């Protein structure tokens, strides 16, 4: 029986997963998303066109591949319709390529209102959510009061929706949150009708049968390891398990069925929203990374915080996920630097040094090693043989520290600017 491979982010998200999934898709029969929702944007650029996917797997651009929205995901019907319609206008026939798990949960219009209301009530302690209703939807899932995709087909769907809506409105009233549901509820209902044209499946059975038949599956993660609800920089995290184990629960896959684990990292580091970020830069180097890397959120447009690569956090992520292959992204952003830095340890607030990621990384001081920059336009290169010595040394330094090989290097945003080693 074939194994299922997993591709996920090792930092705070925004590592470039969409591009790499698109590059790897020709090697697989199925691409599946297993967690998250429209709070994540996966950007793909090819043929001088730019696409931003939020809930739909990045394998949809390869016409002969099937794509699955897994049970671990949460879906906003209105946002899904907008995303899918844009792809259809671009000539992508989604109806033949996309399958949706009946067990995926629906983001209701009131979930989005709750997200904004709860975030506003936190004052200075805001998490920095996207306001897409992700957290409240996962809350209802765990509380066993959620509405699932398969419920759309039930004769009592309206009753289920009404009960959930009423409960949410009681909470909104308690928070003194003023709102008008009219527009967003109308758009959501249009989205519900639109969703009915797609095939709903029991994804756990589909995945098992696909593997038994000898076909191959690539799982596509969203966000990044350091935003995992259990192992990330809590409470400044997302509401799902972004690590490899999340693919097991988010698709119904046995741990023994996991094969390769592709871990994606940038040559530096970024973060969106609130929360600790040990290597964050507030100087001209940080500005250069932001400007050269076009570091703005694909969904929110928010400017990303930038800093040097954090190998302490990355080694933690590599071990949590059992990474077999590293993928190094956006190395070209550092082309102009005379020297580059890598965080190899932290000094804790009590003065002690550690190379293990701590329970609380707030207030730690990064300890760096400095390496020579490569001062070469990597975007012009087409093979590993053309890499300058300094860049090869940087890659080797990362591999030695993280104890995993760098198998793919991205040297630009286009799918063709991808070099395998």
Short mmCIF file of C-alpha atoms in Angstrom, two decimals:
data_model
loop_
_atom_site.label_atom_id
_atom_site.label_comp_id
_atom_site.label_asym_id
_atom_site.label_seq_id
_atom_site.Cartn_x
_atom_site.Cartn_y
_atom_site.Cartn_z
CA UNK A 1 0.00 0.00 0.00
CA UNK A 2 1.23 3.49 -0.83
CA UNK A 3 2.18 5.97 1.87
CA UNK A 4 0.66 9.42 2.21
CA UNK A 5 3.16 12.31 2.05
CA UNK A 6 2.68 15.51 4.04
CA UNK A 7 3.81 19.04 3.21
CA UNK A 8 3.61 21.69 5.92
CA UNK A 9 5.10 24.93 7.19
CA UNK A 10 7.79 24.92 9.89
CA UNK A 11 7.64 28.57 10.94
CA UNK A 12 4.75 30.97 11.60
CA UNK A 13 3.10 30.32 8.24
CA UNK A 14 3.52 32.15 4.92
CA UNK A 15 6.45 29.92 3.93
CA UNK A 16 5.28 29.37 0.35
CA UNK A 17 3.43 26.07 0.64
CA UNK A 18 1.10 26.74 -2.28
CA UNK A 19 3.91 27.10 -4.79
CA UNK A 20 5.63 23.90 -3.71
CA UNK A 21 2.39 21.88 -3.69
CA UNK A 22 1.81 23.04 -7.26
CA UNK A 23 5.35 21.96 -8.20
CA UNK A 24 5.02 18.54 -6.54
CA UNK A 25 1.44 17.80 -7.65
CA UNK A 26 2.40 16.07 -10.95
CA UNK A 27 3.95 13.28 -8.83
CA UNK A 28 0.70 12.56 -7.00
CA UNK A 29 -2.81 11.44 -7.85
CA UNK A 30 -4.58 13.35 -5.05
CA UNK A 31 -3.89 16.55 -3.10
CA UNK A 32 -5.70 16.99 0.22
CA UNK A 33 -6.07 19.83 2.73
CA UNK A 34 -6.43 18.64 6.33
CA UNK A 35 -6.88 21.70 8.59
CA UNK A 36 -7.56 25.44 8.67
CA UNK A 37 -9.86 27.51 6.54
CA UNK A 38 -10.04 30.83 4.71
CA UNK A 39 -7.67 32.47 7.19
CA UNK A 40 -4.72 31.16 5.18
CA UNK A 41 -3.73 32.29 1.70
CA UNK A 42 -1.60 30.08 -0.54
CA UNK A 43 -0.16 32.15 -3.39
CA UNK A 44 0.79 30.60 -6.73
CA UNK A 45 2.40 32.41 -9.66
CA UNK A 46 2.81 30.89 -13.12
CA UNK A 47 2.28 31.91 -16.74
CA UNK A 48 2.39 35.55 -15.55
CA UNK A 49 -0.77 34.96 -13.49
CA UNK A 50 -1.23 35.14 -9.72
CA UNK A 51 -3.70 33.00 -7.78
CA UNK A 52 -4.46 33.09 -4.05
CA UNK A 53 -6.15 29.97 -2.66
CA UNK A 54 -7.72 30.04 0.79
CA UNK A 55 -9.69 26.82 1.26
CA UNK A 56 -9.17 24.97 -2.02
CA UNK A 57 -6.09 22.69 -2.30
CA UNK A 58 -3.23 23.95 -4.45
CA UNK A 59 -3.38 20.91 -6.73
CA UNK A 60 -6.42 22.18 -8.66
CA UNK A 61 -4.30 23.68 -11.43
CA UNK A 62 -3.23 20.22 -12.58
CA UNK A 63 -6.28 19.02 -14.48
CA UNK A 64 -5.96 15.28 -13.97
CA UNK A 65 -5.63 15.40 -10.19
CA UNK A 66 -8.32 15.06 -7.55
CA UNK A 67 -8.36 17.46 -4.62
CA UNK A 68 -9.93 16.94 -1.20
CA UNK A 69 -11.16 19.37 1.44
CA UNK A 70 -10.70 17.17 4.50
CA UNK A 71 -12.76 16.75 7.64
CA UNK A 72 -10.31 18.83 9.69
CA UNK A 73 -11.11 21.97 7.73
CA UNK A 74 -13.68 24.71 8.36
CA UNK A 75 -15.47 26.26 5.38
CA UNK A 76 -17.22 29.60 4.91
CA UNK A 77 -19.79 29.04 2.15
CA UNK A 78 -19.73 32.67 0.96
CA UNK A 79 -15.94 32.90 0.82
CA UNK A 80 -15.73 29.47 -0.80
CA UNK A 81 -18.11 30.53 -3.56
CA UNK A 82 -16.05 33.67 -4.24
CA UNK A 83 -12.80 31.70 -4.36
CA UNK A 84 -14.19 28.90 -6.51
CA UNK A 85 -15.98 31.27 -8.90
CA UNK A 86 -12.73 33.16 -9.52
CA UNK A 87 -11.00 29.91 -10.42
CA UNK A 88 -13.81 28.87 -12.74
CA UNK A 89 -13.60 32.24 -14.50
CA UNK A 90 -9.91 31.50 -15.05
CA UNK A 91 -10.85 28.24 -16.77
CA UNK A 92 -10.42 25.80 -13.86
CA UNK A 93 -13.15 23.12 -13.88
CA UNK A 94 -13.53 22.54 -10.16
CA UNK A 95 -16.55 20.25 -10.30
CA UNK A 96 -14.43 17.44 -11.72
CA UNK A 97 -11.45 18.09 -9.46
CA UNK A 98 -12.77 18.85 -5.97
CA UNK A 99 -14.25 16.56 -3.31
CA UNK A 100 -15.47 17.82 0.08
CA UNK A 101 -15.61 15.85 3.33
CA UNK A 102 -19.06 15.63 4.88
CA UNK A 103 -17.38 15.99 8.26
CA UNK A 104 -15.76 19.38 7.57
CA UNK A 105 -17.38 22.09 9.69
CA UNK A 106 -19.25 25.10 8.38
CA UNK A 107 -18.30 28.63 9.37
CA UNK A 108 -21.62 30.35 9.99
CA UNK A 109 -22.19 34.10 9.51
CA UNK A 110 -22.47 34.49 13.28
CA UNK A 111 -19.08 32.79 13.72
CA UNK A 112 -17.49 35.70 11.89
CA UNK A 113 -19.32 38.18 14.12
CA UNK A 114 -18.25 36.27 17.22
CA UNK A 115 -14.63 36.31 16.04
CA UNK A 116 -14.67 40.11 15.78
CA UNK A 117 -16.62 40.60 19.00
CA UNK A 118 -14.39 38.33 21.10
CA UNK A 119 -11.21 39.84 19.66
CA UNK A 120 -12.47 43.37 20.38
CA UNK A 121 -13.30 42.39 23.97
CA UNK A 122 -9.67 41.38 24.63
CA UNK A 123 -8.35 44.92 24.35
CA UNK A 124 -4.55 44.94 24.54
CA UNK A 125 -4.49 41.13 24.69
CA UNK A 126 -5.69 40.64 21.13
CA UNK A 127 -4.44 37.54 19.34
CA UNK A 128 -4.53 39.16 15.92
CA UNK A 129 -7.05 36.88 14.22
CA UNK A 130 -8.13 37.38 10.61
CA UNK A 131 -11.76 37.80 11.70
CA UNK A 132 -12.86 34.94 9.43
CA UNK A 133 -14.64 33.02 12.19
CA UNK A 134 -12.09 30.21 12.40
CA UNK A 135 -11.68 30.12 16.19
CA UNK A 136 -15.41 30.20 17.07
CA UNK A 137 -16.08 27.44 14.52
CA UNK A 138 -13.46 25.15 16.02
CA UNK A 139 -14.83 26.06 19.46
CA UNK A 140 -18.27 24.81 18.44
CA UNK A 141 -16.70 21.69 16.93
CA UNK A 142 -15.05 20.80 20.24
CA UNK A 143 -18.20 21.75 22.17
CA UNK A 144 -20.17 19.38 19.90
CA UNK A 145 -22.53 22.11 18.76
CA UNK A 146 -21.12 22.65 15.26
CA UNK A 147 -22.83 22.37 11.89
CA UNK A 148 -21.05 20.12 9.40
CA UNK A 149 -20.89 20.07 5.64
CA UNK A 150 -22.97 16.90 5.45
CA UNK A 151 -25.73 18.62 7.42
CA UNK A 152 -26.48 20.71 4.33
CA UNK A 153 -28.07 17.61 2.83
CA UNK A 154 -30.20 16.81 5.88
CA UNK A 155 -33.92 17.67 5.90
CA UNK A 156 -33.49 19.42 9.27
CA UNK A 157 -30.59 21.64 8.14
CA UNK A 158 -32.54 24.85 8.75
CA UNK A 159 -33.35 23.81 12.30
CA UNK A 160 -29.71 22.99 13.00
CA UNK A 161 -28.59 26.32 11.58
CA UNK A 162 -31.25 28.25 13.52
CA UNK A 163 -30.22 26.63 16.82
CA UNK A 164 -26.56 27.48 16.32
CA UNK A 165 -27.38 31.02 15.20
CA UNK A 166 -29.59 31.63 18.24
CA UNK A 167 -26.84 30.48 20.62
CA UNK A 168 -24.34 32.78 18.94
CA UNK A 169 -26.67 35.74 19.07
CA UNK A 170 -27.08 35.26 22.81
CA UNK A 171 -23.31 35.51 23.18
CA UNK A 172 -23.12 38.57 20.92
CA UNK A 173 -25.79 40.24 23.05
CA UNK A 174 -23.82 39.50 26.22
CA UNK A 175 -20.78 41.18 24.64
CA UNK A 176 -22.87 44.25 23.70
CA UNK A 177 -21.77 43.78 20.11
CA UNK A 178 -23.83 45.63 17.50
CA UNK A 179 -24.25 43.96 14.14
CA UNK A 180 -26.39 43.53 11.05
CA UNK A 181 -26.56 39.99 9.66
CA UNK A 182 -28.58 40.79 6.56
CA UNK A 183 -25.85 41.05 3.93
CA UNK A 184 -23.43 38.41 5.15
CA UNK A 185 -26.21 35.90 5.79
CA UNK A 186 -27.62 36.40 2.29
CA UNK A 187 -24.17 35.84 0.76
CA UNK A 188 -23.67 32.78 2.96
CA UNK A 189 -26.97 31.25 1.84
CA UNK A 190 -25.99 31.78 -1.79
CA UNK A 191 -22.77 29.98 -0.97
CA UNK A 192 -24.64 27.07 0.58
CA UNK A 193 -26.64 26.58 -2.63
CA UNK A 194 -23.42 26.83 -4.65
CA UNK A 195 -21.74 24.15 -2.51
CA UNK A 196 -24.49 21.64 -3.29
CA UNK A 197 -23.15 21.11 -6.81
CA UNK A 198 -19.95 19.51 -5.44
CA UNK A 199 -19.52 15.91 -4.40
CA UNK A 200 -19.55 15.35 -0.63
CA UNK A 201 -17.62 12.29 0.55
CA UNK A 202 -16.55 10.36 3.62
CA UNK A 203 -12.95 11.41 3.11
CA UNK A 204 -11.50 8.79 5.48
CA UNK A 205 -12.91 5.99 3.30
CA UNK A 206 -11.86 7.72 0.08
CA UNK A 207 -8.29 8.19 1.31
CA UNK A 208 -8.00 4.59 2.52
CA UNK A 209 -9.32 3.20 -0.76
CA UNK A 210 -7.06 5.50 -2.77
CA UNK A 211 -3.97 4.20 -0.95
CA UNK A 212 -5.10 0.58 -1.28
CA UNK A 213 -5.47 1.02 -5.03
CA UNK A 214 -1.82 2.06 -5.28
CA UNK A 215 -2.45 5.74 -5.89
CA UNK A 216 -0.49 8.51 -4.18
CA UNK A 217 -1.65 11.37 -1.96
CA UNK A 218 0.00 14.63 -0.92
CA UNK A 219 -1.41 16.38 2.17
CA UNK A 220 -1.21 20.18 2.14
CA UNK A 221 -0.95 21.95 5.48
CA UNK A 222 -1.93 25.54 6.23
CA UNK A 223 -0.35 28.12 8.57
CA UNK A 224 2.81 26.76 10.24
CA UNK A 225 4.07 24.59 13.10
CA UNK A 226 4.64 27.55 15.41
CA UNK A 227 0.93 28.37 15.11
CA UNK A 228 -0.19 24.87 16.19
CA UNK A 229 -2.89 25.00 18.87
CA UNK A 230 -0.91 22.64 21.14
CA UNK A 231 2.74 23.25 20.30
CA UNK A 232 2.84 26.80 18.96
CA UNK A 233 3.42 30.10 20.77
CA UNK A 234 0.14 29.85 22.70
CA UNK A 235 -2.20 31.74 22.92
CA UNK A 236 -1.01 33.51 19.76
CA UNK A 237 -1.78 30.51 17.58
CA UNK A 238 -4.42 29.25 15.18
CA UNK A 239 -7.25 26.94 16.27
CA UNK A 240 -6.18 23.68 14.65
CA UNK A 241 -3.29 21.22 14.68
CA UNK A 242 -0.94 22.38 11.95
CA UNK A 243 1.66 19.67 12.58
CA UNK A 244 1.99 16.34 10.75
CA UNK A 245 -0.22 14.57 13.28
CA UNK A 246 -3.02 16.91 12.17
CA UNK A 247 -3.04 15.13 8.80
CA UNK A 248 -4.00 11.92 10.59
CA UNK A 249 -6.96 13.46 12.39
CA UNK A 250 -7.83 15.91 9.62
CA UNK A 251 -8.17 13.24 6.93
CA UNK A 252 -8.62 9.99 8.83
CA UNK A 253 -5.15 8.58 8.16
CA UNK A 254 -3.31 6.07 10.36
CA UNK A 255 0.10 7.29 11.61
CA UNK A 256 1.72 4.23 10.02
CA UNK A 257 0.50 5.43 6.60
CA UNK A 258 2.60 8.63 6.69
CA UNK A 259 5.58 8.56 4.33
CA UNK A 260 7.68 11.60 3.49
CA UNK A 261 7.22 14.77 5.49
CA UNK A 262 8.21 17.90 3.58
CA UNK A 263 8.95 20.81 5.91
CA UNK A 264 8.95 24.27 4.32
CA UNK A 265 10.99 27.15 5.73
CA UNK A 266 12.07 30.58 4.57
CA UNK A 267 15.76 31.52 4.53
CA UNK A 268 14.72 34.15 7.08
CA UNK A 269 11.56 34.30 9.20
CA UNK A 270 8.24 36.16 9.21
CA UNK A 271 5.19 36.39 11.41
CA UNK A 272 1.75 38.00 11.03
CA UNK A 273 -0.33 39.16 13.97
CA UNK A 274 0.52 39.32 17.66
CA UNK A 275 2.76 37.06 19.70
CA UNK A 276 6.43 36.51 20.52
CA UNK A 277 8.94 36.54 17.68
CA UNK A 278 12.48 36.16 19.10
CA UNK A 279 14.44 37.12 15.95
CA UNK A 280 12.22 40.03 14.86
CA UNK A 281 14.13 42.97 13.38
CA UNK A 282 13.16 46.61 13.68
CA UNK A 283 16.06 47.98 11.61
CA UNK A 284 16.94 48.44 7.94
CA UNK A 285 17.65 44.70 7.58
CA UNK A 286 14.09 43.87 8.61
CA UNK A 287 12.74 46.51 6.25
CA UNK A 288 14.85 45.11 3.41
CA UNK A 289 13.48 41.61 3.99
CA UNK A 290 9.93 42.94 4.03
CA UNK A 291 10.34 45.01 0.87
CA UNK A 292 12.37 42.51 -1.17
CA UNK A 293 10.19 39.61 -0.05
CA UNK A 294 6.91 41.47 -0.63
CA UNK A 295 5.91 40.40 2.85
CA UNK A 296 2.23 41.20 3.00
CA UNK A 297 -0.51 38.74 4.01
CA UNK A 298 -2.23 37.08 1.04
CA UNK A 299 -5.60 37.18 2.82
CA UNK A 300 -5.45 40.27 5.05
CA UNK A 301 -2.82 42.41 3.30
CA UNK A 302 -1.15 42.98 6.68
CA UNK A 303 2.58 43.71 6.64
CA UNK A 304 4.51 40.75 7.98
CA UNK A 305 7.03 41.10 10.76
CA UNK A 306 10.49 39.97 9.57
CA UNK A 307 13.62 38.61 11.24
CA UNK A 308 16.60 36.30 10.86
CA UNK A 309 16.07 32.56 10.59
CA UNK A 310 15.37 30.94 13.97
CA UNK A 311 17.01 27.51 14.03
CA UNK A 312 15.94 26.84 17.63
CA UNK A 313 12.27 27.04 16.68
CA UNK A 314 12.94 25.20 13.41
CA UNK A 315 14.67 22.23 15.05
CA UNK A 316 11.70 22.00 17.44
CA UNK A 317 9.38 21.97 14.41
CA UNK A 318 11.47 19.40 12.53
CA UNK A 319 11.33 17.02 15.48
CA UNK A 320 7.61 17.51 16.12
CA UNK A 321 6.79 16.72 12.50
CA UNK A 322 9.36 14.02 11.78
CA UNK A 323 10.57 16.01 8.76
CA UNK A 324 12.35 13.91 6.15
CA UNK A 325 12.96 16.66 3.58
CA UNK A 326 13.48 20.40 4.04
CA UNK A 327 12.39 22.92 1.43
CA UNK A 328 14.18 26.28 1.55
CA UNK A 329 12.15 29.23 0.26
CA UNK A 330 12.87 32.85 -0.67
CA UNK A 331 16.65 32.56 -0.42
CA UNK A 332 16.84 35.23 -3.12
CA UNK A 333 15.46 37.82 -0.67
CA UNK A 334 18.84 37.73 1.14
CA UNK A 335 20.88 38.18 -2.07
CA UNK A 336 21.98 41.73 -1.22
CA UNK A 337 23.17 41.09 2.36
CA UNK A 338 26.91 41.17 3.09
CA UNK A 339 26.35 38.80 5.99
CA UNK A 340 23.40 36.71 7.16
CA UNK A 341 22.59 35.60 10.68
CA UNK A 342 21.03 32.46 12.13
CA UNK A 343 19.71 32.11 15.67
CA UNK A 344 21.29 29.01 17.24
CA UNK A 345 20.27 29.47 20.89
CA UNK A 346 18.24 31.66 23.25
CA UNK A 347 19.24 33.50 26.37
CA UNK A 348 16.33 33.16 28.74
CA UNK A 349 15.18 36.05 30.97
CA UNK A 350 17.04 34.47 33.93
CA UNK A 351 20.32 34.60 31.97
CA UNK A 352 20.62 30.90 31.16
CA UNK A 353 21.25 29.68 27.61
CA UNK A 354 19.18 27.04 25.83
CA UNK A 355 18.92 25.54 22.37
CA UNK A 356 15.53 23.98 23.16
CA UNK A 357 12.32 25.87 22.39
CA UNK A 358 10.90 26.92 25.78
CA UNK A 359 7.37 26.82 27.20
CA UNK A 360 7.29 30.62 26.91
CA UNK A 361 9.54 32.36 24.38
CA UNK A 362 8.40 35.84 25.41
CA UNK A 363 11.40 37.93 26.40
CA UNK A 364 14.12 35.57 25.19
CA UNK A 365 17.21 37.03 23.53
CA UNK A 366 18.42 35.33 20.34
CA UNK A 367 22.05 34.20 20.13
CA UNK A 368 23.32 34.35 16.55
CA UNK A 369 25.98 32.88 14.35
CA UNK A 370 26.97 35.08 11.42
CA UNK A 371 27.79 33.75 7.97
CA UNK A 372 29.06 35.44 4.79
CA UNK A 373 26.36 36.50 2.34
CA UNK A 374 26.38 35.19 -1.21
CA UNK A 375 25.90 38.52 -3.01
CA UNK A 376 24.53 36.71 -6.07
CA UNK A 377 21.23 37.08 -7.91
CA UNK A 378 19.83 33.63 -7.20
CA UNK A 379 16.76 34.29 -9.36
CA UNK A 380 18.96 33.83 -12.46
CA UNK A 381 20.17 30.36 -11.46
CA UNK A 382 18.79 27.11 -12.86
CA UNK A 383 20.68 24.33 -11.08
CA UNK A 384 22.50 23.53 -7.85
CA UNK A 385 25.80 23.56 -9.73
CA UNK A 386 25.45 27.32 -10.12
CA UNK A 387 25.08 28.03 -6.40
CA UNK A 388 27.85 30.25 -5.00
CA UNK A 389 30.04 28.71 -2.30
CA UNK A 390 28.64 31.02 0.40
CA UNK A 391 25.08 29.92 -0.36
CA UNK A 392 26.08 26.24 -0.30
CA UNK A 393 27.70 26.88 3.09
CA UNK A 394 24.47 28.46 4.37
CA UNK A 395 22.48 25.43 3.24
CA UNK A 396 24.98 23.04 4.85
CA UNK A 397 24.83 25.02 8.10
CA UNK A 398 21.04 24.68 8.17
CA UNK A 399 21.16 20.95 7.34
CA UNK A 400 23.69 20.22 10.08
CA UNK A 401 21.76 22.11 12.75
CA UNK A 402 18.34 20.75 11.78
CA UNK A 403 19.59 17.22 11.04
CA UNK A 404 17.59 17.00 7.82
CA UNK A 405 18.49 17.46 4.13
CA UNK A 406 17.43 20.46 2.05
CA UNK A 407 15.91 18.77 -1.00
CA UNK A 408 14.35 21.75 -2.78
CA UNK A 409 15.47 25.38 -3.01
CA UNK A 410 13.18 28.13 -4.29
CA UNK A 411 14.94 31.09 -5.89
CA UNK A 412 11.92 33.13 -6.99
CA UNK A 413 8.11 33.23 -6.95
CA UNK A 414 7.44 31.43 -10.25
CA UNK A 415 6.94 27.66 -10.28
CA UNK A 416 9.90 27.40 -12.67
CA UNK A 417 12.22 29.04 -10.13
CA UNK A 418 12.49 25.81 -8.14
CA UNK A 419 15.71 23.82 -7.92
CA UNK A 420 15.87 20.21 -6.68
CA UNK A 421 19.02 18.91 -5.06
#
